[in-house]
Amino acid sequence: MRRREFLALVTPSVLVMGGLLVLPLHRTLEWSLERVNYGEAGTFVGLANYGAALSDPRLGQAVLFTVGLTLAVTAALIVGGYLLAVMVNGLGRSKPWVLGILLISYVIPHVVGGAMFSWLFDANFGGVVNHLVTLVTGQDVLWFTDPWPNRVIVALNTIWFMLPFAMLVIIAGLQGVPGELLEAARIDGASAVRTHWSVIIPSIRGVLGFVAIISIMDILRTFDQLVALSPQAVQLGNESIMLYIFNVAFQDGGQQLGLGSAVNVLLILLIVLMLFPFIRGIAKEARQA
Amino acid sequence: MPNPTTVLRATAVALAVALAVTACGAGSRTAAQSATQVACDIPAPPQPVTVNVLAYNSSAIDPFTNTMVKSCTKSGVTLNHEPIDFGGQVQKTTATLAGDSGTYDIVETYSYVVPQYASQQKLQPLDDLVAEFDQEYALSDINADMRKALSYDGKLYGLPMQAQMYVMAYRKDVLDALGVAPPTTFAELRDVAAKIQQAGEIEYPVALPLLASADISTAYDAALGSLGVDYVDATAMRPNFDRPEAAKAFEELRSLLPFMDPEVTTFDQPRVQQQMYNGSAAIAIMFSGRMNDLSQPTNSRFATQFAFAPPPSVAGGDTLYNVLSVDGWSIPTNTKVDKALLFEMIASAVSVDASRASVPAAFPAREGIVTPESSPYAAAAQQSIGKAPPAEPYPWTARIGNDTRSVVADVITGAVPVAEGTARMQEIATEILAEYQP
């Protein structure tokens, strides 16, 4: 490839990445060190925004909730996505239809999906699940005001809309497993469980790692669905980091853009920290390949 | 037995059709075609003008917004209005008023926030324009108290459109069956609620919007106001949360919890309406703009059983558990559009015809529009408006209300003792007031 062709192909990407990624990141870092209101020039305040954020126990609780949610839901997505992918992959002509239906929850906006999901647990709007749980256990579960039941419905909702993505990626991975490997396992008399555990899963480890990376990044940024599913999130300790940023920086016309930026920078660091083992694993595999 | 493949296909097609229909209905940007057409005799501008209107969607505001958009969109002038919820409007108002130029040319404001923006010179004073167009739009007929509610430091910053005050809706059939009258105090409310509970059909008879992230601070303000106390003693510039009434307001609100859904702190006004529609509550206290929905037979099988009364007072005084909120139209200082042109638009949106057409969904600011014949809750609203706590037209009021909200929620949910909560609120309010000390 000639130098001119290379530049012609690369320049648009560099410009877009610069405009949409590098520039906002630079501005976020800059604002995190300033006191900023809409329409005004920022005033440098050093690390005051970081100090304010880190000394707020609400942020600590938000990190705990978000990381807990991320770990639990990511594990559920990998296990559930794998099982679902195996089942769907085994279908015949109906596979496109089943896939299409399963993907509906993935394309519904989170806040809409969250509202619809909340109605399943809300006696005021029918509350089918609520009704069934009461029927079976004889107990009224307070899904919106008790911390743990509320965490359960937030996790279930997140799994509900992210599972199709995990399934879809894992199906692609399953289709890449060499037929000879499966044939060899069958000839060796490996059981189905043994084949999955010792042959298929090691073959698609990279795909599972990719699912984990995307899931961690997405769940750490949980926000919209909490509006509907956890209207009392602050009191329950179920405030996600993104909801915390919105509440302290923007709620009711607030303008603490500097504080919001500082928490955003901390969130980026947390994402990098949580992704580090996966990124290191992928890099190692790439070097070995 | 049907073929599973056929069932699967049929389900998929049905879901696809449902999604397509939903998508068609969502996000409509067209003002209601049924909006009232009123006179909007604006002069044709020399150049085409686009006017962006910011107003939240609700059954009480929509008639005015839609009327303005429909009537004032004419040759050379285009009005744009995007549907938005209240929270979104609050955010956008802050953003559009912040700099030298904004996105919106007309903004819907309300009495709670006008002092804050007016004190920062972000809204255009309207007195001169009112004088200029008074006769043409009969602006003198707009209620004087409502004009005062949208004024700051003696100047008018919002042209009043409609008012909202708390109204109590109750199930007449339920109260009649028990032989009890609508409660006029919180003590009576507890007695009536206990009788309904004992009757066994309705487990949680009282419904109040106490959403921890929004309505709960308004409820606390209403209780405190009914006890005759403002957030702040404006003369001494000192918060009032260390007064005994501040604790009593909490105790009185908490005394209603046994009669309300255990998840009431997640209930906003639509959810309270839903409780009334379902018949799972018998008494609700909400803003008057929500009352017309209750009287619609399409919404509830109990529609004909709902009756309306003023809200009770907390401890039996003359001032009711109430908040008077006046909505109006303001013109941002930073708009580039001719302000006289914009004023004519907002004046026609609150004209006699527009105001008359907004009833019974709204309680218009014009005198004599609302009558018991035109609105099922008119009498209750008129009694309520006369016994609301006085407004607190200060720039710090909204900030104190917002910043103390989570403490109010903690106290009402029982997570924080009353004394500790009021002490925290005193501290927060003192810090805010320090910024306004002369």
XYZ file of C-alpha atoms in Angstrom:
727
model
C 0.000 0.000 0.000
C 1.323 3.383 -0.898
C 1.880 6.001 1.776
C -0.770 8.275 0.195
C -3.382 5.479 0.136
C -2.553 4.571 3.721
C -3.026 8.188 4.838
C -6.279 8.525 2.890
C -7.692 5.459 4.582
C -6.457 6.197 8.087
C -7.089 9.947 8.331
C -10.930 9.813 8.587
C -10.692 7.290 11.427
C -8.099 9.367 13.240
C -10.228 12.495 12.863
C -13.372 10.765 14.110
C -11.525 9.124 17.015
C -9.915 12.452 17.886
C -13.200 14.342 17.790
C -15.348 11.786 19.548
C -12.896 10.174 21.936
C -9.680 12.087 22.568
C -11.204 15.564 22.716
C -14.021 14.669 25.168
C -11.528 12.720 27.283
C -9.198 15.709 27.363
C -12.090 17.991 28.286
C -13.220 15.583 31.019
C -9.733 15.544 32.530
C -9.532 19.329 32.300
C -12.963 19.898 33.899
C -12.235 17.393 36.651
C -9.669 19.902 37.945
C -12.012 22.882 37.642
C -15.209 24.294 39.070
C -17.447 24.520 35.988
C -20.983 25.724 35.374
C -22.847 25.725 32.060
C -21.829 28.633 29.878
C -18.984 29.800 32.123
C -15.225 29.432 31.960
C -13.919 26.941 34.514
C -11.943 27.930 37.623
C -8.962 25.733 38.497
C -9.499 24.012 41.853
C -6.773 21.367 41.753
C -7.841 18.023 43.169
C -10.791 19.462 45.126
C -13.373 17.637 42.984
C -11.575 14.328 43.509
C -11.391 15.077 47.237
C -15.115 15.855 47.377
C -16.015 12.698 45.473
C -13.729 10.358 47.397
C -14.840 11.704 50.772
C -18.516 11.090 49.975
C -19.610 7.732 51.443
C -22.330 7.607 48.758
C -19.669 7.140 46.081
C -18.163 4.235 48.031
C -21.582 2.587 48.246
C -22.212 3.288 44.549
C -18.892 1.616 43.629
C -19.718 -1.377 45.832
C -23.177 -1.749 44.293
C -21.952 -1.301 40.723
C -19.003 -3.665 41.026
C -21.178 -6.283 42.758
C -23.796 -5.979 40.031
C -21.116 -6.185 37.352
C -19.520 -9.338 38.736
C -22.825 -11.125 39.355
C -24.394 -10.197 36.034
C -21.255 -10.856 33.972
C -20.993 -14.356 35.455
C -24.703 -14.946 34.742
C -24.299 -13.648 31.184
C -21.390 -15.929 30.393
C -23.034 -19.032 31.869
C -26.569 -18.188 30.649
C -25.343 -16.944 27.281
C -23.370 -20.152 26.745
C -26.298 -22.427 27.651
C -28.698 -20.438 25.496
C -26.235 -20.327 22.607
C -25.778 -24.100 22.711
C -29.566 -24.618 22.687
C -30.231 -22.125 19.882
C -27.248 -23.385 17.867
C -28.823 -26.830 17.855
C -32.057 -25.601 16.257
C -32.851 -26.238 12.629
C -34.879 -23.984 10.317
C -36.510 -22.193 13.195
C -33.179 -20.750 14.367
C -33.518 -17.319 12.643
C -37.001 -16.861 14.098
C -35.972 -17.840 17.606
C -32.909 -15.599 17.362
C -35.066 -12.705 16.154
C -37.448 -13.045 19.069
C -34.645 -13.413 21.608
C -33.026 -10.226 20.321
C -36.089 -8.058 21.010
C -35.056 -7.371 24.610
C -31.635 -6.246 23.363
C -33.019 -3.525 21.075
C -35.598 -2.067 23.481
C -34.290 1.166 25.096
C -33.147 0.462 28.657
C -35.476 2.948 30.288
C -38.495 1.539 28.430
C -37.452 -2.036 29.153
C -36.861 -1.080 32.781
C -40.346 0.428 33.083
C -41.957 -2.633 31.497
C -39.890 -4.930 33.695
C -40.883 -2.979 36.830
C -44.563 -3.576 36.068
C -43.972 -7.328 36.452
C -43.135 -6.667 40.100
C -45.529 -3.803 40.797
C -48.981 -4.690 42.105
C -50.199 -1.285 40.956
C -49.608 -2.273 37.322
C -50.606 -5.929 37.416
C -47.454 -7.292 39.035
C -47.577 -10.813 37.589
C -44.320 -11.962 39.200
C -45.231 -10.238 42.438
C -48.534 -12.062 42.459
C -46.924 -15.455 41.753
C -44.269 -14.978 44.436
C -46.948 -14.042 46.970
C -49.020 -17.041 45.885
C -46.117 -19.459 46.359
C -44.431 -18.009 49.435
C -47.364 -16.241 51.087
C -45.067 -13.230 51.525
C -45.278 -9.727 50.094
C -41.829 -8.899 48.789
C -41.040 -5.183 48.728
C -39.169 -5.159 45.418
C -38.672 -1.401 45.323
C -37.955 -0.497 48.941
C -36.000 -3.484 50.306
C -32.356 -3.355 49.181
C -31.785 -7.009 48.249
C -35.053 -7.720 46.385
C -34.423 -4.466 44.539
C -30.901 -5.583 43.633
C -32.362 -8.852 42.371
C -34.765 -7.140 39.965
C -32.059 -4.748 38.733
C -29.759 -7.726 38.069
C -32.546 -9.737 36.405
C -33.420 -6.816 34.154
C -29.781 -6.306 33.162
C -29.425 -10.002 32.382
C -32.696 -9.878 30.427
C -31.521 -7.232 27.990
C -27.852 -8.214 27.757
C -28.237 -11.970 27.436
C -29.130 -11.861 23.709
C -25.865 -10.094 22.918
C -23.835 -12.635 24.909
C -25.724 -15.470 23.239
C -25.196 -14.055 19.757
C -21.430 -13.652 20.207
C -21.080 -17.115 21.736
C -23.088 -18.663 18.868
C -20.573 -17.123 16.476
C -17.813 -18.673 18.570
C -19.503 -22.077 18.615
C -19.775 -22.066 14.850
C -16.008 -21.593 14.669
C -15.193 -24.715 16.691
C -13.556 -27.211 14.258
C -15.841 -30.162 13.508
C -12.844 -32.521 13.678
C -12.285 -31.659 17.325
C -15.891 -32.494 18.204
C -15.713 -35.661 16.129
C -12.519 -36.732 17.911
C -14.111 -36.113 21.310
C -17.126 -38.182 20.306
C -14.941 -41.048 19.075
C -12.977 -40.912 22.347
C -16.280 -41.420 24.154
C -16.385 -38.022 25.881
C -19.729 -37.186 27.451
C -21.576 -34.031 26.373
C -20.550 -32.180 29.533
C -16.929 -33.307 29.124
C -16.931 -32.204 25.465
C -18.185 -28.742 26.408
C -15.814 -28.365 29.355
C -12.635 -29.778 27.805
C -13.059 -29.114 24.091
C -15.547 -26.368 23.214
C -15.003 -23.896 26.069
C -11.184 -23.857 25.710
C -11.666 -23.355 21.949
C -13.851 -20.275 22.422
C -12.030 -18.814 25.414
C -11.266 -15.657 23.456
C -14.949 -15.210 22.591
C -15.966 -15.663 26.225
C -13.314 -13.119 27.199
C -14.754 -10.687 24.669
C -18.246 -11.179 26.131
C -16.826 -10.522 29.602
C -15.057 -7.332 28.488
C -18.127 -5.864 26.780
C -20.389 -6.887 29.663
C -18.107 -5.342 32.296
C -17.878 -2.075 30.349
C -21.653 -1.941 29.857
C -22.715 -2.903 33.368
C -20.262 -0.514 35.028
C -22.155 2.226 33.172
C -25.615 1.099 34.395
C -27.953 4.096 34.560
C -31.239 4.276 32.638
C -32.948 1.162 33.958
C -32.470 2.307 37.562
C -34.793 5.259 36.947
C -37.692 2.859 36.625
C -36.493 -0.063 38.709
C -34.980 1.716 41.689
C -36.745 5.028 42.315
C -35.369 4.988 45.863
C -31.847 3.967 44.844
C -30.065 6.537 47.015
C -31.811 5.414 50.213
C -31.318 1.709 49.385
C -27.632 1.970 48.522
C -28.526 0.850 45.005
C -27.206 3.925 43.263
C -24.919 3.023 40.358
C -21.831 5.127 39.680
C -23.471 6.731 36.635
C -26.640 7.502 38.601
C -24.456 8.963 41.353
C -22.784 11.219 38.775
C -26.166 12.366 37.494
C -27.584 12.925 40.975
C -24.699 14.934 42.386
C -23.805 16.830 39.227
C -26.986 17.380 37.218
C -30.162 16.570 39.157
C -32.683 19.416 39.505
C -30.719 21.643 37.185
C -27.455 21.165 39.084
C -24.337 22.274 37.255
C -21.450 20.555 38.993
C -19.724 19.595 35.756
C -16.315 19.508 37.447
C -17.423 17.065 40.116
C -19.190 14.937 37.517
C -16.040 14.888 35.385
C -13.889 13.831 38.357
C -16.170 10.882 39.111
C -16.120 10.025 35.389
C -12.318 9.883 35.440
C -12.487 7.629 38.504
C -14.985 5.421 36.655
C -12.642 5.124 33.663
C -9.872 4.013 36.031
C -12.208 1.453 37.582
C -13.167 0.100 34.141
C -9.510 -0.239 33.178
C -8.770 -1.970 36.501
C -11.585 -4.472 36.063
C -10.720 -5.168 32.439
C -6.994 -5.572 33.097
C -6.981 -9.375 33.575
C -8.992 -9.876 30.370
C -6.915 -7.451 28.317
C -3.724 -9.093 29.593
C -5.090 -12.554 28.669
C -6.064 -11.471 25.171
C -2.703 -9.771 24.638
C -0.928 -12.922 25.795
C -2.946 -15.064 23.377
C -2.221 -12.638 20.545
C 1.514 -12.848 21.241
C 1.383 -16.633 21.252
C -0.610 -16.821 18.004
C -52.191 -29.507 18.082
C -50.733 -26.529 16.174
C -47.370 -26.952 14.521
C -44.696 -25.444 16.871
C -42.987 -23.802 13.910
C -46.219 -22.092 12.880
C -46.793 -20.910 16.463
C -43.243 -19.596 16.634
C -43.626 -17.738 13.338
C -46.982 -16.301 14.320
C -45.538 -15.096 17.626
C -42.596 -13.486 15.891
C -44.852 -11.717 13.370
C -47.158 -10.527 16.173
C -44.193 -9.163 18.122
C -42.808 -7.446 15.028
C -46.192 -5.822 14.329
C -46.512 -4.750 17.978
C -43.069 -3.190 17.889
C -43.819 -1.401 14.634
C -47.094 -0.007 16.002
C -45.361 1.106 19.202
C -42.635 2.797 17.202
C -45.222 4.669 15.138
C -46.891 6.002 18.280
C -43.738 6.956 20.120
C -42.057 10.316 19.942
C -44.741 12.168 18.040
C -43.652 15.764 17.684
C -46.930 17.114 16.454
C -48.920 19.284 18.792
C -52.368 17.880 19.387
C -54.405 18.430 16.249
C -57.389 19.067 18.462
C -55.703 22.075 20.116
C -57.776 25.224 20.271
C -57.124 27.813 17.576
C -56.999 31.302 19.083
C -56.141 34.719 17.741
C -52.385 35.204 17.524
C -52.131 38.474 15.624
C -48.384 38.687 15.446
C -46.908 40.936 12.779
C -45.219 39.150 9.898
C -41.459 39.280 10.583
C -39.168 40.675 7.848
C -37.178 37.414 7.913
C -38.484 33.892 8.681
C -38.302 33.220 12.411
C -38.073 29.910 14.245
C -39.196 29.904 17.869
C -38.301 26.992 20.160
C -40.658 26.407 23.067
C -39.624 24.477 26.181
C -42.497 23.069 28.216
C -43.031 19.731 29.899
C -45.868 17.451 28.865
C -48.830 17.111 31.213
C -52.560 17.266 30.825
C -52.586 20.692 32.515
C -49.785 22.296 30.465
C -50.402 20.713 27.061
C -53.585 22.693 26.229
C -51.662 25.974 26.522
C -48.539 24.755 24.692
C -50.499 23.145 21.886
C -52.679 26.215 21.475
C -49.631 28.451 21.172
C -47.882 26.175 18.675
C -51.002 25.732 16.562
C -52.172 29.350 16.614
C -48.881 31.199 16.239
C -47.295 29.029 13.553
C -48.072 31.079 10.464
C -46.335 32.557 7.479
C -42.786 33.426 8.389
C -43.022 32.076 11.950
C -42.432 28.469 12.960
C -42.897 27.243 16.501
C -41.157 24.049 17.593
C -42.041 22.089 20.691
C -40.482 18.731 21.552
C -42.261 16.510 24.071
C -40.272 16.297 27.310
C -40.835 15.194 30.894
C -40.582 17.521 33.877
C -37.115 16.368 34.942
C -35.823 16.892 31.408
C -37.308 20.364 31.288
C -35.548 21.327 34.532
C -32.200 20.250 33.038
C -32.776 21.992 29.726
C -33.942 25.193 31.403
C -30.699 25.398 33.352
C -28.637 24.739 30.231
C -30.468 27.119 27.891
C -30.371 30.019 30.370
C -26.697 29.551 31.197
C -24.811 31.303 28.429
C -25.040 34.274 26.090
C -27.241 32.307 23.724
C -29.638 29.474 24.345
C -31.632 26.843 22.513
C -35.084 28.030 23.593
C -36.911 31.320 23.068
C -39.922 30.666 25.311
C -39.650 28.632 28.506
C -42.343 27.357 30.805
C -41.423 28.374 34.353
C -43.090 28.077 37.719
C -43.190 30.035 40.941
C -40.658 27.821 42.733
C -37.802 28.633 40.325
C -38.628 32.119 39.035
C -36.893 33.953 41.944
C -33.700 31.958 41.358
C -33.489 32.754 37.644
C -34.830 36.291 37.988
C -32.200 37.150 40.613
C -29.548 36.028 38.105
C -31.079 38.246 35.348
C -31.688 35.207 33.160
C -35.332 36.050 32.504
C -36.739 39.079 30.744
C -38.855 41.422 32.952
C -42.307 41.554 31.352
C -43.921 44.627 32.932
C -43.387 46.949 29.963
C -44.703 44.352 27.525
C -47.717 43.679 29.756
C -48.514 47.399 29.716
C -48.118 47.551 25.928
C -50.359 44.553 25.195
C -52.712 44.726 28.184
C -55.777 45.825 26.255
C -55.252 43.608 23.251
C -55.005 40.415 25.338
C -57.020 41.499 28.429
C -54.036 40.814 30.649
C -55.535 42.669 33.629
C -57.910 39.726 34.087
C -55.054 37.503 35.148
C -55.212 36.788 38.857
C -53.117 39.294 40.825
C -51.843 36.697 43.318
C -50.644 34.520 40.483
C -48.853 37.458 38.905
C -47.229 38.074 42.260
C -46.185 34.419 42.445
C -44.232 34.833 39.192
C -42.705 38.136 40.255
C -39.407 38.826 41.936
C -38.302 42.035 43.544
C -41.429 43.798 42.286
C -41.009 42.828 38.611
C -43.010 40.252 36.633
C -40.866 37.502 35.087
C -43.514 35.017 33.987
C -46.927 35.491 32.410
C -49.183 33.235 34.526
C -50.857 30.431 32.624
C -52.348 28.207 35.276
C -52.032 27.298 38.932
C -51.789 23.997 40.671
C -52.643 23.467 44.296
C -53.176 20.322 46.318
C -56.666 18.839 46.107
C -57.921 15.806 47.990
C -59.694 13.189 45.896
C -61.676 10.565 47.728
C -64.017 7.663 47.075
C -67.437 9.036 48.037
C -68.977 5.568 48.059
C -66.398 4.259 50.537
C -66.697 7.208 52.917
C -70.502 7.245 52.671
C -70.697 3.533 53.461
C -68.745 4.157 56.650
C -70.753 7.272 57.462
C -67.704 9.522 57.631
C -67.088 12.971 56.203
C -63.992 13.933 54.210
C -61.190 14.657 56.703
C -60.238 18.268 57.393
C -57.167 17.611 59.569
C -54.441 14.976 59.650
C -55.982 13.576 62.873
C -59.302 13.097 61.054
C -57.450 11.642 58.079
C -55.877 9.010 60.345
C -59.306 8.229 61.884
C -61.021 7.878 58.508
C -58.135 5.800 57.136
C -58.250 3.503 60.163
C -61.997 2.961 59.660
C -61.490 2.124 55.976
C -58.705 -0.295 56.898
C -60.883 -1.945 59.535
C -63.679 -2.380 57.012
C -61.248 -4.779 55.357
C -61.610 -4.044 51.657
C -58.847 -1.508 51.195
C -55.578 -2.317 52.932
C -53.815 0.970 52.249
C -56.506 3.661 51.930
C -54.284 6.765 51.754
C -52.104 7.616 48.757
C -49.674 10.524 48.645
C -46.942 11.168 46.092
C -43.857 10.686 48.282
C -41.281 9.699 45.677
C -37.950 9.855 47.489
C -36.151 11.444 44.546
C -38.755 14.139 43.797
C -42.164 14.679 45.404
C -41.135 14.014 48.995
C -39.630 17.472 49.525
C -42.815 19.120 48.218
C -44.827 17.031 50.693
C -42.589 18.106 53.556
C -42.813 21.755 52.452
C -46.618 21.432 52.416
C -46.679 19.975 55.938
C -44.314 22.617 57.279
C -46.289 25.365 55.543
C -49.525 24.115 57.087
C -47.894 24.503 60.500
C -47.219 28.145 59.619
C -43.478 27.915 59.091
C -41.359 28.704 56.017
C -38.064 27.006 55.177
C -36.270 30.208 56.083
C -36.947 33.219 58.269
C -36.149 35.659 55.470
C -35.861 38.663 57.800
C -33.245 37.065 60.023
C -31.807 35.027 57.104
C -31.938 31.919 59.274
C -33.295 28.436 58.417
C -36.283 27.241 60.425
C -35.445 23.532 60.598
C -34.471 23.811 64.263
C -37.976 24.943 65.201
C -40.369 22.417 66.786
C -42.673 22.667 63.755
C -39.930 21.195 61.544
C -39.936 18.014 63.641
C -43.728 18.001 63.942
C -44.098 18.121 60.153
C -42.029 14.930 59.932
C -43.954 13.240 62.740
C -47.299 14.069 61.144
C -46.231 12.754 57.734
C -44.793 9.613 59.308
C -48.060 9.092 61.233
C -49.766 8.425 57.882
C -47.362 5.639 56.878
C -49.412 2.781 58.445
C -52.266 3.752 56.103
C -50.166 3.926 52.954
C -48.583 1.330 50.680
C -45.248 0.190 52.211
C -43.586 1.284 48.983
C -45.156 4.754 48.986
C -41.733 6.435 48.920
C -41.422 5.178 45.334
C -44.755 6.695 44.275
C -44.928 9.734 42.047
C -48.241 11.350 41.067
C -49.061 9.016 38.147
C -48.584 6.050 40.476
C -50.909 7.604 43.053
C -53.447 8.143 40.282
C -53.025 4.485 39.389
C -53.797 3.472 42.981
C -57.020 5.442 42.800
C -57.893 4.033 39.357
C -57.356 0.492 40.671
C -59.364 1.042 43.807
C -56.378 0.134 45.984
C -56.561 3.551 47.692
C -59.557 5.632 48.738
C -58.051 9.036 49.535
C -55.319 10.818 47.588
C -53.806 14.274 47.880
C -52.095 15.558 44.736
C -51.737 18.633 42.576
C -55.010 19.749 41.016
C -53.680 19.118 37.502
C -54.055 15.395 38.176
C -57.720 15.563 39.162
C -59.338 15.727 35.745
C -57.792 12.359 34.854
C -59.568 10.800 37.835
C -62.936 11.956 36.594
C -62.531 10.237 33.199
C -64.554 6.996 32.959
C -62.017 5.710 30.429
C -59.361 5.710 33.149
C -61.181 4.070 36.030
C -64.349 2.197 36.817
C -64.570 4.360 39.951
C -64.582 7.651 38.009
C -68.140 8.514 38.995
C -67.405 7.707 42.634
C -64.531 10.170 42.984
C -65.315 13.391 44.825
C -63.019 16.288 45.578
C -62.316 18.421 48.642
C -59.609 20.758 49.843
C -56.687 18.962 51.494
C -56.725 18.716 55.303
C -54.625 20.940 57.527
C -51.844 19.226 59.406
C -52.793 20.346 62.912
C -56.142 22.046 62.510
C -55.067 25.585 61.628
C -56.386 27.751 58.816
C -53.520 26.893 56.489
C -53.932 23.583 54.708
C -51.427 20.844 53.842
C -50.898 22.551 50.559
C -48.520 23.992 47.994
C -49.528 26.613 45.458
C -47.493 26.340 42.291
C -48.116 28.830 39.499
C -46.964 27.962 35.976
C -46.301 30.618 33.391
C -44.393 31.557 30.285
C -41.068 33.361 30.463
C -38.767 34.830 27.872
C -35.047 34.089 28.327
C -32.846 37.182 28.347
C -30.470 35.458 25.915
C -32.997 34.817 23.128
C -32.178 36.404 19.785
C -35.822 36.579 18.704
C -37.726 39.858 19.032
C -39.116 39.896 22.576
C -42.339 41.731 21.680
C -43.079 39.036 19.097
C -42.469 36.324 21.697
C -44.631 38.133 24.232
C -47.558 38.211 21.834
C -47.234 34.472 21.429
C -47.345 33.799 25.155
C -50.140 36.326 25.612
C -52.283 34.534 23.059
C -51.507 31.209 24.775
C -53.089 32.570 27.969
C -55.888 34.447 26.198
C -59.513 34.093 27.286
C -60.252 31.492 24.609
C -57.122 29.459 25.345
C -57.782 29.579 29.078
C -61.408 28.531 28.643
C -60.371 25.625 26.424
C -57.875 24.366 29.010
C -60.618 23.683 31.577
C -61.098 21.196 33.236
C -57.592 19.814 32.648
C -56.072 22.998 34.075
C -56.930 25.737 36.553
C -56.226 28.832 34.406
C -54.807 32.027 35.823
C -57.648 34.158 34.465
C -60.353 35.215 36.883
C -63.776 33.644 36.481
C -62.863 30.906 34.019
C -63.169 27.956 36.393
C -66.680 27.302 37.677
C -68.293 24.244 39.276
C -70.104 23.761 35.945
C -66.882 23.662 33.948
C -64.740 21.545 36.268
C -65.619 18.726 38.674
C -62.957 19.791 41.155
C -63.455 23.566 40.823
C -64.983 24.109 44.269
C -62.273 22.079 45.992
C -59.535 23.896 44.080
C -60.996 27.322 44.840
C -61.178 26.550 48.563
C -57.686 25.066 48.471
C -56.076 28.017 46.726
C -57.309 30.438 49.361
C -55.786 28.438 52.199
C -52.375 27.584 50.782
C -49.238 28.535 52.717
C -47.779 31.809 51.454
C -45.180 31.568 48.699
C -41.483 31.816 49.522
C -40.283 33.970 46.618
C -36.589 33.793 47.328
C -33.684 32.604 45.185
C -32.524 30.141 47.859
C -35.847 28.320 48.313
C -35.485 25.907 45.378
C -31.852 25.165 46.238
C -32.687 24.359 49.866
C -35.624 22.200 48.790
C -33.447 20.240 46.348
C -30.395 19.882 48.563
C -32.340 18.708 51.635
C -34.510 16.223 49.716
C -32.486 13.094 50.443
C -32.468 13.949 54.177
C -36.271 14.330 54.079
C -36.488 10.918 52.420
C -34.151 9.368 55.000
C -36.269 10.725 57.861
C -39.620 9.686 56.389
C -38.360 6.179 55.600
C -37.084 5.956 59.165
C -33.421 5.566 58.202
C -32.519 8.737 60.103
C -34.117 9.952 63.368
C -36.153 13.164 63.143
C -33.802 15.204 65.350
C -30.747 14.177 63.358
C -32.525 14.908 60.070
C -33.658 18.383 61.044
C -30.150 19.160 62.334
C -28.656 18.101 58.982
C -31.207 20.173 57.091
C -30.401 23.197 59.247
C -26.729 22.740 58.401
C -27.351 22.390 54.640
C -29.673 25.405 54.531
C -27.278 27.541 56.591
C -24.490 26.829 54.094
C -26.723 27.823 51.163
C -27.947 30.987 52.882
C -24.364 32.045 53.545
C -24.006 32.591 49.790
C -26.870 35.103 49.851
C -25.819 37.124 52.907
C -25.505 40.798 52.022
